[in-house]
Amino acid sequence: MSELTYDQIIFKASHNSYERTIKPVSKQLDFNKAEPHQLGCLSLEYDIWRHSSDFKPGEQIDEGYFKVAHVSIEPNQKTLAFYLQDLLEWHNRNPDYYPILITIDIKSTGGGYSNFHDEIDTYLKCYFDEELIFKPKQLFKNSSLSLCENVIEYGWPKLSSTELKGKFIFCLSGNKDWKTQYANTNLQERYCFSDQKISDNDKNLQPPDKGNFVFFNVNIFNSNNGVWVNTLPRFAEQKLIVRAYEANHETNWNNCIRANVSAIATNKIGDHEWCKVDNDNPFRQKHEWLDKRFLKNRSNKAYRTSQATVMDYDYTSPRCTMIFEKQAGENIYGIRNAENNCYFQCNITSMPPKISGDCQRWELITVNANNNEYYVKNRENGYYMTKAASKLSKTAGNDEVYIIDSVP
């Protein structure tokens, strides 16, 4: 697993980490195989506010220059340095750990950008350990290309590499103007990456192929899961990192895994059995690709849809697009609709949001390989999909033959 590259993994992230009840905050990084749903994050988040004073770029800056809070004035505000020290202490206890992503959400707007790039970099130099930071310049294999082009062309280091093992990746979020200007100001000299906010309901969303953004941040809503579960995997295919936040219930959590989201940010970092990515590691490998196909009955020429009891005579996507998820055994699949992200099952009149057993598993039995014709047989009851959307058949004949072919 450690031979995977950074873009190939999915991991748990803590949303607004300093607001969680777990203290010190760095304890949220602890992973225990006995309880993989408890803590085990590989990413933390801090909201920062700037309180300017004199500083010497690269040399000296007041500890109170940046403070952590959700709003600008809160009682007992702690400095960013306080939390950075906590990270250093955690690192000293876990020096060979996997890379940790630290999202710094810029809340400040007052005073303009000014020298923010020098301010935040000087702060990290003075109150953290520069040698522990994985910097943008380490991805510039070709200096004539943008950061994004370099990542698409050359990729990320392996988790086990000296570049990433035991390192921290700082990524600026929040204030759009500030993080954008930071990303475009001598980026190869900078300490941080910057993220770009993307939409969870834009069906036409496409990852960039150039520029200085390789991290992307998205607020996900369950009501839009028919969109973002299908658009976010496009970023993984380009080796780009997506952080999705507000994954605070099981459905969104599982959909983030299906969508190859890199960092799944949640408030539910403990006491929720579903809030884990793997039983043995604090990360899991992404799916390499999505196997998208349609199910068209040969007899009536109608397509299966996102409605279990309805078939359409015209193909439309994502309503008629199915994602085939390989299961154990030859030609065994879970069949998930791309619009509602629910599965066909042995009770053909309804569609659940997850695979819980053989009821949601189907065997494809070849009828005519040259024409992509198959019987679709349920693994639990042995019944076949037929031309009637709301019925299954005990036997397989002409009405049970489906044309199953790939879609873009």
CSV table of N, CA, C and O in Angstrom, one decimal, residues 255-297:
chain,number,residue,atom,x,y,z
A,255,ASN,N,-20.5,7.8,-0.9
A,255,ASN,CA,-20.5,8.3,-2.2
A,255,ASN,C,-19.2,9.0,-2.5
A,255,ASN,O,-18.7,9.0,-3.7
A,256,CYS,N,-18.6,9.6,-1.5
A,256,CYS,CA,-17.2,10.2,-1.7
A,256,CYS,C,-16.2,9.1,-2.0
A,256,CYS,O,-15.3,9.4,-2.9
A,257,ILE,N,-16.3,8.0,-1.4
A,257,ILE,CA,-15.4,6.9,-1.8
A,257,ILE,C,-15.7,6.4,-3.2
A,257,ILE,O,-14.7,6.2,-4.0
A,258,ARG,N,-16.9,6.3,-3.6
A,258,ARG,CA,-17.2,5.9,-5.0
A,258,ARG,C,-16.7,7.0,-6.0
A,258,ARG,O,-16.3,6.6,-7.1
A,259,ALA,N,-16.7,8.2,-5.6
A,259,ALA,CA,-16.3,9.3,-6.5
A,259,ALA,C,-14.8,9.6,-6.5
A,259,ALA,O,-14.3,10.5,-7.1
A,260,ASN,N,-14.0,8.7,-5.8
A,260,ASN,CA,-12.6,8.9,-5.7
A,260,ASN,C,-12.1,10.2,-5.2
A,260,ASN,O,-11.2,10.8,-5.6
A,261,VAL,N,-12.9,10.7,-4.2
A,261,VAL,CA,-12.5,11.9,-3.4
A,261,VAL,C,-11.2,11.6,-2.6
A,261,VAL,O,-11.1,10.5,-2.0
A,262,SER,N,-10.2,12.5,-2.7
A,262,SER,CA,-9.0,12.2,-1.9
A,262,SER,C,-9.2,12.4,-0.4
A,262,SER,O,-8.9,11.5,0.3
A,263,ALA,N,-9.6,13.6,0.0
A,263,ALA,CA,-9.8,13.9,1.4
A,263,ALA,C,-11.2,14.1,1.7
A,263,ALA,O,-11.9,15.0,1.2
A,264,ILE,N,-11.8,13.2,2.5
A,264,ILE,CA,-13.2,13.2,2.9
A,264,ILE,C,-13.3,13.9,4.2
A,264,ILE,O,-13.0,13.3,5.3
A,265,ALA,N,-13.7,15.2,4.2
A,265,ALA,CA,-13.7,16.0,5.4
A,265,ALA,C,-15.1,15.9,6.2
A,265,ALA,O,-16.1,16.1,5.6
A,266,THR,N,-15.0,15.6,7.4
A,266,THR,CA,-16.2,15.3,8.2
A,266,THR,C,-16.1,15.9,9.6
A,266,THR,O,-15.0,16.1,10.1
A,267,ASN,N,-17.2,16.1,10.2
A,267,ASN,CA,-17.3,16.5,11.7
A,267,ASN,C,-17.4,15.2,12.5
A,267,ASN,O,-17.2,15.3,13.7
A,268,LYS,N,-17.7,14.1,11.9
A,268,LYS,CA,-18.0,12.9,12.7
A,268,LYS,C,-16.8,12.0,12.7
A,268,LYS,O,-16.8,10.8,12.3
A,269,ILE,N,-15.7,12.5,13.3
A,269,ILE,CA,-14.5,11.8,13.3
A,269,ILE,C,-14.4,10.6,14.3
A,269,ILE,O,-13.4,9.8,14.3
A,270,GLY,N,-15.4,10.5,15.2
A,270,GLY,CA,-15.4,9.4,16.1
A,270,GLY,C,-16.8,8.9,16.4
A,270,GLY,O,-17.8,9.6,16.1
A,271,ASP,N,-16.9,7.7,16.9
A,271,ASP,CA,-18.2,7.1,17.3
A,271,ASP,C,-19.2,6.9,16.2
A,271,ASP,O,-20.4,6.8,16.5
A,272,HIS,N,-18.7,6.8,15.0
A,272,HIS,CA,-19.6,6.4,13.9
A,272,HIS,C,-18.9,5.3,13.1
A,272,HIS,O,-17.9,5.5,12.4
A,273,GLU,N,-19.5,4.1,13.1
A,273,GLU,CA,-18.9,2.9,12.5
A,273,GLU,C,-18.6,3.1,11.0
A,273,GLU,O,-17.7,2.5,10.5
A,274,TRP,N,-19.4,3.9,10.3
A,274,TRP,CA,-19.3,4.0,8.9
A,274,TRP,C,-18.1,4.9,8.5
A,274,TRP,O,-17.6,4.9,7.4
A,275,CYS,N,-17.6,5.7,9.5
A,275,CYS,CA,-16.6,6.8,9.2
A,275,CYS,C,-15.2,6.2,9.2
A,275,CYS,O,-14.4,6.5,10.0
A,276,LYS,N,-14.9,5.4,8.2
A,276,LYS,CA,-13.6,4.8,8.0
A,276,LYS,C,-13.4,4.6,6.5
A,276,LYS,O,-14.4,4.4,5.7
A,277,VAL,N,-12.2,4.5,6.0
A,277,VAL,CA,-11.9,4.2,4.6
A,277,VAL,C,-11.3,2.8,4.5
A,277,VAL,O,-11.4,2.2,3.4
A,278,ASP,N,-10.8,2.2,5.6
A,278,ASP,CA,-10.2,0.9,5.5
A,278,ASP,C,-10.0,0.4,6.9
A,278,ASP,O,-9.9,1.1,7.9
A,279,ASN,N,-10.0,-0.9,7.1
A,279,ASN,CA,-9.9,-1.5,8.4
A,279,ASN,C,-8.5,-1.6,8.9
A,279,ASN,O,-8.3,-1.6,10.1
A,280,ASP,N,-7.5,-1.6,8.0
A,280,ASP,CA,-6.1,-1.8,8.4
A,280,ASP,C,-5.2,-0.6,8.2
A,280,ASP,O,-4.1,-0.6,8.7
A,281,ASN,N,-5.7,0.4,7.4
A,281,ASN,CA,-4.9,1.6,7.1
A,281,ASN,C,-5.7,2.8,7.2
A,281,ASN,O,-6.9,2.8,7.1
A,282,PRO,N,-5.1,4.0,7.4
A,282,PRO,CA,-5.8,5.2,7.4
A,282,PRO,C,-6.1,5.8,6.0
A,282,PRO,O,-6.4,6.9,5.8
A,283,PHE,N,-5.9,4.9,5.0
A,283,PHE,CA,-6.2,5.3,3.6
A,283,PHE,C,-6.6,4.0,2.9
A,283,PHE,O,-6.4,2.9,3.3
A,284,ARG,N,-7.2,4.2,1.7
A,284,ARG,CA,-7.5,3.1,0.8
A,284,ARG,C,-7.1,3.5,-0.6
A,284,ARG,O,-7.0,4.7,-0.9
A,285,GLN,N,-7.0,2.6,-1.5
A,285,GLN,CA,-6.7,2.9,-2.9
A,285,GLN,C,-7.9,3.3,-3.6
A,285,GLN,O,-9.0,2.7,-3.5
A,286,LYS,N,-7.8,4.3,-4.5
A,286,LYS,CA,-8.9,4.7,-5.3
A,286,LYS,C,-9.2,3.7,-6.4
A,286,LYS,O,-8.3,2.9,-6.8
A,287,HIS,N,-10.4,3.7,-6.9
A,287,HIS,CA,-10.8,2.9,-8.0
A,287,HIS,C,-10.0,3.4,-9.2
A,287,HIS,O,-9.9,4.6,-9.4
A,288,GLU,N,-9.5,2.6,-10.1
A,288,GLU,CA,-8.8,3.0,-11.2
A,288,GLU,C,-9.7,3.7,-12.3
A,288,GLU,O,-9.3,4.7,-12.9
A,289,TRP,N,-10.9,3.2,-12.4
A,289,TRP,CA,-11.8,3.9,-13.4
A,289,TRP,C,-13.2,3.4,-13.1
A,289,TRP,O,-13.4,2.4,-12.4
A,290,LEU,N,-14.2,4.1,-13.7
A,290,LEU,CA,-15.6,3.7,-13.5
A,290,LEU,C,-16.1,3.0,-14.8
A,290,LEU,O,-15.9,3.5,-15.9
A,291,ASP,N,-16.6,1.8,-14.6
A,291,ASP,CA,-17.1,1.0,-15.6
A,291,ASP,C,-18.6,1.4,-15.9
A,291,ASP,O,-19.5,0.8,-15.3
A,292,LYS,N,-18.8,2.3,-16.9
A,292,LYS,CA,-20.1,2.8,-17.2
A,292,LYS,C,-20.7,2.1,-18.4
A,292,LYS,O,-20.1,2.0,-19.4
A,293,ARG,N,-21.9,1.5,-18.2
A,293,ARG,CA,-22.6,0.8,-19.3
A,293,ARG,C,-24.1,1.1,-19.3
A,293,ARG,O,-24.6,1.7,-18.3
A,294,PHE,N,-24.8,0.7,-20.3
A,294,PHE,CA,-26.2,0.8,-20.3
A,294,PHE,C,-26.8,-0.6,-20.3
A,294,PHE,O,-26.1,-1.6,-20.7
A,295,LEU,N,-28.0,-0.8,-19.9
A,295,LEU,CA,-28.7,-2.1,-19.9
A,295,LEU,C,-29.9,-1.9,-20.9
A,295,LEU,O,-30.9,-1.2,-20.5
A,296,LYS,N,-29.9,-2.5,-22.0
A,296,LYS,CA,-31.0,-2.3,-23.0
A,296,LYS,C,-31.5,-3.7,-23.3
A,296,LYS,O,-30.8,-4.6,-23.8
A,297,ASN,N,-32.8,-3.9,-23.0
A,297,ASN,CA,-33.5,-5.2,-23.3
A,297,ASN,C,-33.6,-5.4,-24.8
A,297,ASN,O,-34.1,-4.5,-25.5
